[in-house]
Amino acid sequence: QVQLVESGGGLVQFGGSLRLSCAASGIWFGSYAMGWFRQAPGKEREFVATIKRGGRMTDYLDSVKGRFTISRDDAKNTVYLQMNSLKPEDTAVYYCAAAKGRSVIMSFLYSSSDYDYWGQGTQVTVSS
């Protein structure tokens, strides 16, 4: 029933941009905090960005601040990750995730274990 479907990944040159999308179905989208994680070859999955219900509060991994922007469109049940000034170290599989039952007064969600649903991932490769 619940599905998160990512799109927008691909190959981009150093300094280029990509916009990832994650379309959700089977959930009351507006009641979920959303997040993006990534996993590079030989490394653990790491937090990239999160956005609370309502879309007014966001947070990011330090290394992507100023380059990446997370946003959401509740009317479309979709969360986005705009990635600018991409670097080779951004190369990874990017995963969309949804966390249910979170109030905006609660802390940001940075841990994979906080999220209830996951997409299959989309590959982002940045050439040098």
XYZ file of N, CA, C and O in Angstrom:
512
model
N 0.817 -1.206 0.000
C 0.000 0.000 0.000
C 0.857 1.265 0.000
O 0.614 2.187 -0.787
N 1.844 1.315 0.891
C 2.694 2.489 1.007
C 3.834 2.387 0.002
O 4.528 1.373 -0.065
N 4.013 3.446 -0.760
C 5.087 3.501 -1.734
C 5.747 4.869 -1.734
O 5.069 5.897 -1.670
N 7.063 4.863 -1.807
C 7.850 6.060 -2.047
C 8.671 5.795 -3.297
O 9.447 4.842 -3.334
N 8.509 6.630 -4.300
C 9.152 6.413 -5.584
C 10.020 7.609 -5.918
O 9.511 8.710 -6.148
N 11.328 7.382 -5.956
C 12.276 8.443 -6.274
C 12.495 8.535 -7.780
O 12.385 7.542 -8.505
N 12.850 9.730 -8.216
C 13.229 9.954 -9.598
C 14.166 11.154 -9.655
O 14.276 11.917 -8.702
N 14.843 11.313 -10.780
C 15.687 12.475 -10.994
C 17.173 12.241 -10.850
O 17.967 13.152 -11.112
N 17.576 11.059 -10.435
C 18.989 10.764 -10.329
C 19.632 10.618 -11.698
O 18.953 10.536 -12.719
N 20.954 10.597 -11.707
C 21.671 10.449 -12.957
C 23.114 10.855 -12.827
O 23.655 10.970 -11.725
N 23.735 11.065 -13.966
C 25.135 11.453 -14.054
C 25.239 12.939 -14.339
O 24.579 13.451 -15.252
N 26.067 13.623 -13.570
C 26.246 15.056 -13.736
C 27.716 15.400 -13.543
O 28.429 14.714 -12.804
N 28.159 16.445 -14.202
C 29.536 16.890 -14.060
C 29.737 17.667 -12.766
O 28.789 18.174 -12.168
N 30.993 17.734 -12.349
C 31.354 18.542 -11.192
C 30.764 19.946 -11.332
O 30.886 20.585 -12.382
N 30.119 20.430 -10.273
C 29.523 21.753 -10.278
C 28.121 21.821 -10.842
O 27.494 22.885 -10.797
N 27.622 20.720 -11.337
C 26.300 20.684 -11.925
C 25.195 20.540 -10.901
O 25.433 20.552 -9.692
N 23.969 20.391 -11.409
C 22.789 20.335 -10.553
C 21.889 19.172 -10.936
O 21.838 18.757 -12.095
N 21.185 18.669 -9.945
C 20.138 17.683 -10.133
C 19.007 17.990 -9.173
O 19.239 18.539 -8.090
N 17.807 17.614 -9.569
C 16.642 17.749 -8.701
C 16.001 16.383 -8.534
O 15.472 15.815 -9.494
N 16.062 15.866 -7.326
C 15.439 14.593 -7.014
C 14.001 14.804 -6.561
O 13.697 15.775 -5.867
N 13.137 13.888 -6.937
C 11.748 13.905 -6.510
C 11.411 12.577 -5.845
O 11.969 11.538 -6.193
N 10.497 12.630 -4.910
C 10.005 11.427 -4.241
C 8.503 11.554 -4.099
O 8.020 12.401 -3.346
N 7.784 10.733 -4.825
C 6.329 10.736 -4.797
C 5.820 9.652 -3.857
O 6.190 8.482 -3.995
N 4.976 10.039 -2.909
C 4.454 9.120 -1.916
C 3.004 8.772 -2.208
O 2.235 9.605 -2.685
N 2.643 7.550 -1.886
C 1.262 7.113 -1.974
C 0.967 6.164 -0.824
O 1.869 5.549 -0.263
N -0.306 6.060 -0.454
C -0.701 5.165 0.616
C -0.532 5.717 2.016
O -0.725 4.983 2.984
N -0.168 6.982 2.138
C -0.031 7.635 3.427
C -0.707 9.000 3.380
O -0.919 9.557 2.307
N -1.036 9.512 4.569
C -1.525 10.869 4.684
C -0.286 11.750 4.707
O 0.291 12.029 5.758
N 0.133 12.184 3.545
C 1.449 12.776 3.344
C 1.706 13.956 4.272
O 2.804 14.120 4.807
N 0.697 14.789 4.459
C 0.868 15.981 5.275
C 1.160 15.704 6.739
O 1.601 16.607 7.455
N 0.944 14.478 7.197
C 1.192 14.107 8.583
C 2.588 13.525 8.806
O 2.902 13.107 9.919
N 3.409 13.505 7.779
C 4.723 12.881 7.847
C 5.846 13.892 7.706
O 5.786 14.789 6.861
N 6.857 13.732 8.533
C 8.134 14.361 8.248
C 8.827 13.550 7.162
O 8.666 12.328 7.084
N 9.590 14.222 6.315
C 10.264 13.559 5.216
C 11.766 13.793 5.303
O 12.228 14.809 5.826
N 12.505 12.844 4.768
C 13.948 12.963 4.800
C 14.607 12.381 3.574
O 14.008 11.581 2.846
N 15.839 12.813 3.357
C 16.706 12.236 2.334
C 17.969 11.713 3.000
O 18.568 12.399 3.839
N 18.355 10.516 2.623
C 19.591 9.897 3.071
C 20.384 9.465 1.855
O 19.848 9.378 0.747
N 21.659 9.176 2.056
C 22.472 8.686 0.955
C 23.476 7.664 1.462
O 23.864 7.666 2.622
N 23.898 6.803 0.558
C 24.886 5.794 0.886
C 25.873 5.674 -0.267
O 25.497 5.298 -1.375
N 27.121 6.005 0.012
C 28.189 5.911 -0.970
C 28.844 4.540 -0.876
O 28.752 3.868 0.157
N 29.528 4.121 -1.931
C 30.202 2.816 -1.903
C 31.162 2.700 -0.733
O 31.993 3.578 -0.501
N 31.037 1.618 0.024
C 31.916 1.365 1.143
C 31.650 2.186 2.383
O 32.425 2.109 3.342
N 30.577 2.961 2.389
C 30.261 3.809 3.524
C 28.875 3.495 4.070
O 28.055 2.880 3.397
N 28.635 3.938 5.295
C 27.331 3.765 5.906
C 26.343 4.788 5.367
O 26.719 5.863 4.889
N 25.076 4.454 5.466
C 24.043 5.398 5.079
C 24.080 6.610 6.002
O 24.193 6.463 7.220
N 23.978 7.798 5.427
C 24.052 9.002 6.219
C 22.884 9.931 5.925
O 22.350 9.974 4.817
N 22.533 10.698 6.927
C 21.497 11.707 6.808
C 21.940 12.817 5.883
O 23.096 13.248 5.925
N 21.026 13.301 5.049
C 21.305 14.408 4.145
C 20.434 15.621 4.463
O 20.938 16.734 4.626
N 19.123 15.421 4.536
C 18.208 16.541 4.742
C 16.890 16.041 5.295
O 16.495 14.897 5.064
N 16.190 16.905 6.021
C 14.868 16.568 6.524
C 13.981 17.799 6.511
O 14.471 18.931 6.585
N 12.696 17.567 6.415
C 11.719 18.641 6.408
C 10.526 18.211 7.245
O 10.025 17.095 7.113
N 10.074 19.098 8.111
C 8.966 18.789 8.993
C 7.632 18.969 8.287
O 7.560 19.498 7.176
N 6.585 18.517 8.954
C 5.238 18.751 8.462
C 5.015 20.238 8.267
O 5.456 21.052 9.078
N 4.349 20.597 7.192
C 4.106 21.993 6.873
C 5.178 22.631 6.021
O 4.924 23.667 5.395
N 6.370 22.066 6.003
C 7.429 22.512 5.117
C 8.160 23.767 5.536
O 8.963 24.299 4.762
N 7.929 24.250 6.746
C 8.536 25.498 7.187
C 9.872 25.313 7.889
O 10.619 26.284 8.040
N 10.186 24.088 8.310
C 11.389 23.833 9.080
C 12.197 22.730 8.422
O 11.689 21.640 8.172
N 13.460 23.040 8.151
C 14.343 22.105 7.470
C 15.694 22.059 8.157
O 16.077 22.981 8.882
N 16.427 20.981 7.912
C 17.788 20.873 8.403
C 18.578 19.973 7.466
O 18.002 19.160 6.740
N 19.914 20.128 7.516
C 20.775 19.489 6.541
C 22.063 18.969 7.163
O 22.536 19.476 8.189
N 22.633 18.003 6.484
C 24.003 17.609 6.750
C 24.912 18.814 6.511
O 24.739 19.550 5.533
N 25.884 19.026 7.383
C 26.721 20.213 7.297
C 27.381 20.371 5.929
O 27.472 21.480 5.399
N 27.833 19.287 5.350
C 28.572 19.362 4.102
C 27.709 19.732 2.894
O 28.249 20.035 1.831
N 26.393 19.711 3.036
C 25.521 20.074 1.919
C 24.788 21.386 2.149
O 24.084 21.863 1.245
N 24.939 21.980 3.304
C 24.275 23.254 3.589
C 24.732 24.321 2.606
O 25.917 24.466 2.336
N 23.777 25.048 2.077
C 24.071 26.061 1.082
C 24.094 25.540 -0.336
O 24.104 26.342 -1.281
N 24.128 24.231 -0.498
C 24.134 23.619 -1.825
C 22.852 22.845 -2.114
O 22.381 22.831 -3.246
N 22.308 22.185 -1.102
C 21.106 21.373 -1.255
C 19.919 22.075 -0.607
O 20.063 22.751 0.419
N 18.749 21.875 -1.185
C 17.518 22.411 -0.627
C 16.429 21.349 -0.666
O 16.126 20.809 -1.730
N 15.851 21.059 0.491
C 14.727 20.141 0.560
C 13.436 20.956 0.601
O 13.372 22.001 1.242
N 12.424 20.481 -0.095
C 11.130 21.141 -0.099
C 10.042 20.094 -0.274
O 10.328 18.935 -0.598
N 8.809 20.497 -0.055
C 7.707 19.555 -0.218
C 6.498 20.255 -0.793
O 6.291 21.457 -0.594
N 5.703 19.497 -1.511
C 4.448 19.960 -2.067
C 3.392 18.964 -1.625
O 3.245 17.897 -2.219
N 2.669 19.313 -0.565
C 1.704 18.372 -0.002
C 0.539 18.095 -0.951
O -0.059 17.022 -0.897
N 0.212 19.054 -1.805
C -0.852 18.839 -2.780
C -0.486 17.758 -3.783
O -1.365 17.113 -4.358
N 0.820 17.562 -4.002
C 1.301 16.546 -4.928
C 1.871 15.320 -4.220
O 2.361 14.403 -4.886
N 1.836 15.315 -2.897
C 2.410 14.216 -2.113
C 3.859 13.944 -2.509
O 4.281 12.790 -2.647
N 4.620 15.009 -2.661
C 5.973 14.890 -3.185
C 6.953 15.720 -2.377
O 6.645 16.849 -1.986
N 8.131 15.151 -2.145
C 9.235 15.866 -1.529
C 10.367 15.940 -2.541
O 10.562 15.005 -3.327
N 11.121 17.040 -2.504
C 12.171 17.284 -3.480
C 13.504 17.506 -2.784
O 13.567 17.927 -1.626
N 14.558 17.249 -3.517
C 15.895 17.616 -3.083
C 16.607 18.265 -4.259
O 17.004 17.583 -5.207
N 16.736 19.576 -4.200
C 17.480 20.311 -5.206
C 18.949 20.306 -4.818
O 19.304 20.755 -3.726
N 19.800 19.817 -5.696
C 21.221 19.680 -5.422
C 22.003 20.520 -6.419
O 21.971 20.263 -7.620
N 22.690 21.516 -5.908
C 23.503 22.404 -6.732
C 24.970 22.268 -6.351
O 25.306 21.759 -5.292
N 25.834 22.754 -7.227
C 27.282 22.732 -6.985
C 27.750 21.350 -6.559
O 28.489 21.189 -5.585
N 27.347 20.365 -7.297
C 27.627 18.983 -6.923
C 29.115 18.667 -7.013
O 29.821 19.174 -7.886
N 29.548 17.820 -6.097
C 30.928 17.393 -5.988
C 31.014 15.883 -6.122
O 30.039 15.180 -5.854
N 32.173 15.362 -6.498
C 32.312 13.903 -6.587
C 31.953 13.187 -5.287
O 31.422 12.075 -5.339
N 32.220 13.799 -4.148
C 31.894 13.176 -2.877
C 30.398 13.099 -2.611
O 29.970 12.458 -1.646
N 29.586 13.741 -3.448
C 28.143 13.600 -3.354
C 27.635 12.336 -4.044
O 26.443 12.021 -3.947
N 28.503 11.655 -4.745
C 28.116 10.428 -5.436
C 27.631 9.389 -4.435
O 28.338 9.037 -3.493
N 26.422 8.900 -4.638
C 25.813 7.944 -3.721
C 24.456 7.529 -4.261
O 23.938 8.126 -5.209
N 23.890 6.515 -3.637
C 22.480 6.209 -3.829
C 21.702 7.047 -2.830
O 21.979 7.011 -1.630
N 20.733 7.789 -3.319
C 19.932 8.669 -2.481
C 18.576 8.040 -2.213
O 17.893 7.590 -3.137
N 18.187 8.039 -0.942
C 16.950 7.418 -0.508
C 16.001 8.439 0.095
O 16.413 9.289 0.883
N 14.756 8.320 -0.250
C 13.685 9.094 0.346
C 13.068 8.297 1.489
O 12.937 7.077 1.397
N 12.688 8.984 2.570
C 12.109 8.315 3.721
C 11.015 9.167 4.346
O 11.044 10.396 4.267
N 10.056 8.503 4.991
C 8.921 9.160 5.631
C 8.787 8.707 7.070
O 8.902 7.513 7.359
N 8.536 9.664 7.969
C 8.365 9.389 9.391
C 6.986 9.858 9.832
O 6.652 11.037 9.677
N 6.218 8.977 10.408
C 4.841 9.280 10.770
C 4.722 9.823 12.181
O 5.594 9.606 13.033
N 3.624 10.530 12.425
C 3.258 10.946 13.766
C 4.200 11.923 14.445
O 4.363 11.861 15.670
N 4.801 12.813 13.679
C 5.750 13.766 14.239
C 5.140 15.159 14.276
O 4.620 15.646 13.270
N 5.249 15.790 15.433
C 4.821 17.170 15.594
C 5.952 18.113 15.225
O 7.132 17.791 15.415
N 5.598 19.291 14.739
C 6.615 20.276 14.381
C 7.365 20.798 15.594
O 8.451 21.368 15.443
N 6.825 20.610 16.805
C 7.527 21.044 18.006
C 8.589 20.046 18.442
O 9.394 20.346 19.329
N 8.609 18.878 17.845
C 9.597 17.872 18.189
C 10.875 18.089 17.390
O 10.923 18.869 16.446
N 11.923 17.373 17.785
C 13.228 17.542 17.169
C 13.231 17.055 15.730
O 12.405 16.238 15.319
N 14.198 17.552 14.964
C 14.430 17.012 13.635
C 14.828 15.550 13.725
O 15.400 15.098 14.722
N 14.554 14.825 12.669
C 14.856 13.405 12.602
C 16.092 13.186 11.747
O 16.085 13.447 10.545
N 17.151 12.695 12.384
C 18.418 12.486 11.703
C 18.799 11.019 11.549
O 19.713 10.709 10.785
N 18.141 10.145 12.267
C 18.503 8.740 12.279
C 17.615 7.932 11.342
O 16.409 8.154 11.266
N 18.215 6.979 10.666
C 17.451 6.089 9.796
C 16.352 5.363 10.557
O 15.272 5.122 10.010
N 16.613 5.027 11.816
C 15.652 4.283 12.611
C 14.404 5.086 12.946
O 13.405 4.514 13.376
N 14.436 6.386 12.752
C 13.277 7.230 13.020
C 12.236 7.168 11.913
O 11.110 7.616 12.113
N 12.603 6.648 10.779
C 11.739 6.675 9.606
C 11.037 5.339 9.395
O 11.622 4.273 9.614
N 9.801 5.426 8.950
C 8.948 4.252 8.843
C 8.925 3.640 7.447
O 8.755 2.426 7.304
N 9.061 4.461 6.433
C 8.971 3.996 5.054
C 10.115 4.544 4.235
O 10.568 5.676 4.450
N 10.549 3.735 3.269
C 11.707 4.066 2.446
C 11.445 3.788 0.980
O 10.743 2.833 0.634
N 12.033 4.620 0.128
C 12.045 4.334 -1.287
C 13.166 3.379 -1.642
O 13.958 2.963 -0.790
N 13.238 3.025 -2.912
C 14.238 2.075 -3.383
C 15.588 2.716 -3.666
O 16.587 2.011 -3.807
N 15.631 4.024 -3.737
C 16.873 4.732 -3.978
C 17.065 5.088 -5.434
O 16.570 4.408 -6.327
N 17.803 6.160 -5.655
C 18.156 6.584 -6.995
C 19.628 6.979 -7.014
O 20.117 7.638 -6.099
N 20.330 6.553 -8.037
C 21.772 6.765 -8.120
C 22.091 8.170 -8.594
O 21.551 8.641 -9.598
N 22.980 8.827 -7.866
C 23.530 10.114 -8.263
C 25.033 9.947 -8.418
O 25.711 9.535 -7.476
N 25.537 10.265 -9.590
C 26.962 10.148 -9.864
C 27.485 11.486 -10.360
O 26.959 12.043 -11.327
N 28.520 11.982 -9.696
C 29.121 13.262 -10.046
C 30.532 12.987 -10.550
O 31.376 12.480 -9.811
N 30.789 13.327 -11.792
C 32.091 13.090 -12.392
C 33.030 14.247 -12.103
O 32.604 15.387 -11.910
N 34.320 13.950 -12.097
C 35.336 14.954 -11.847
C 36.183 15.236 -13.064
O 36.953 16.184 -13.094
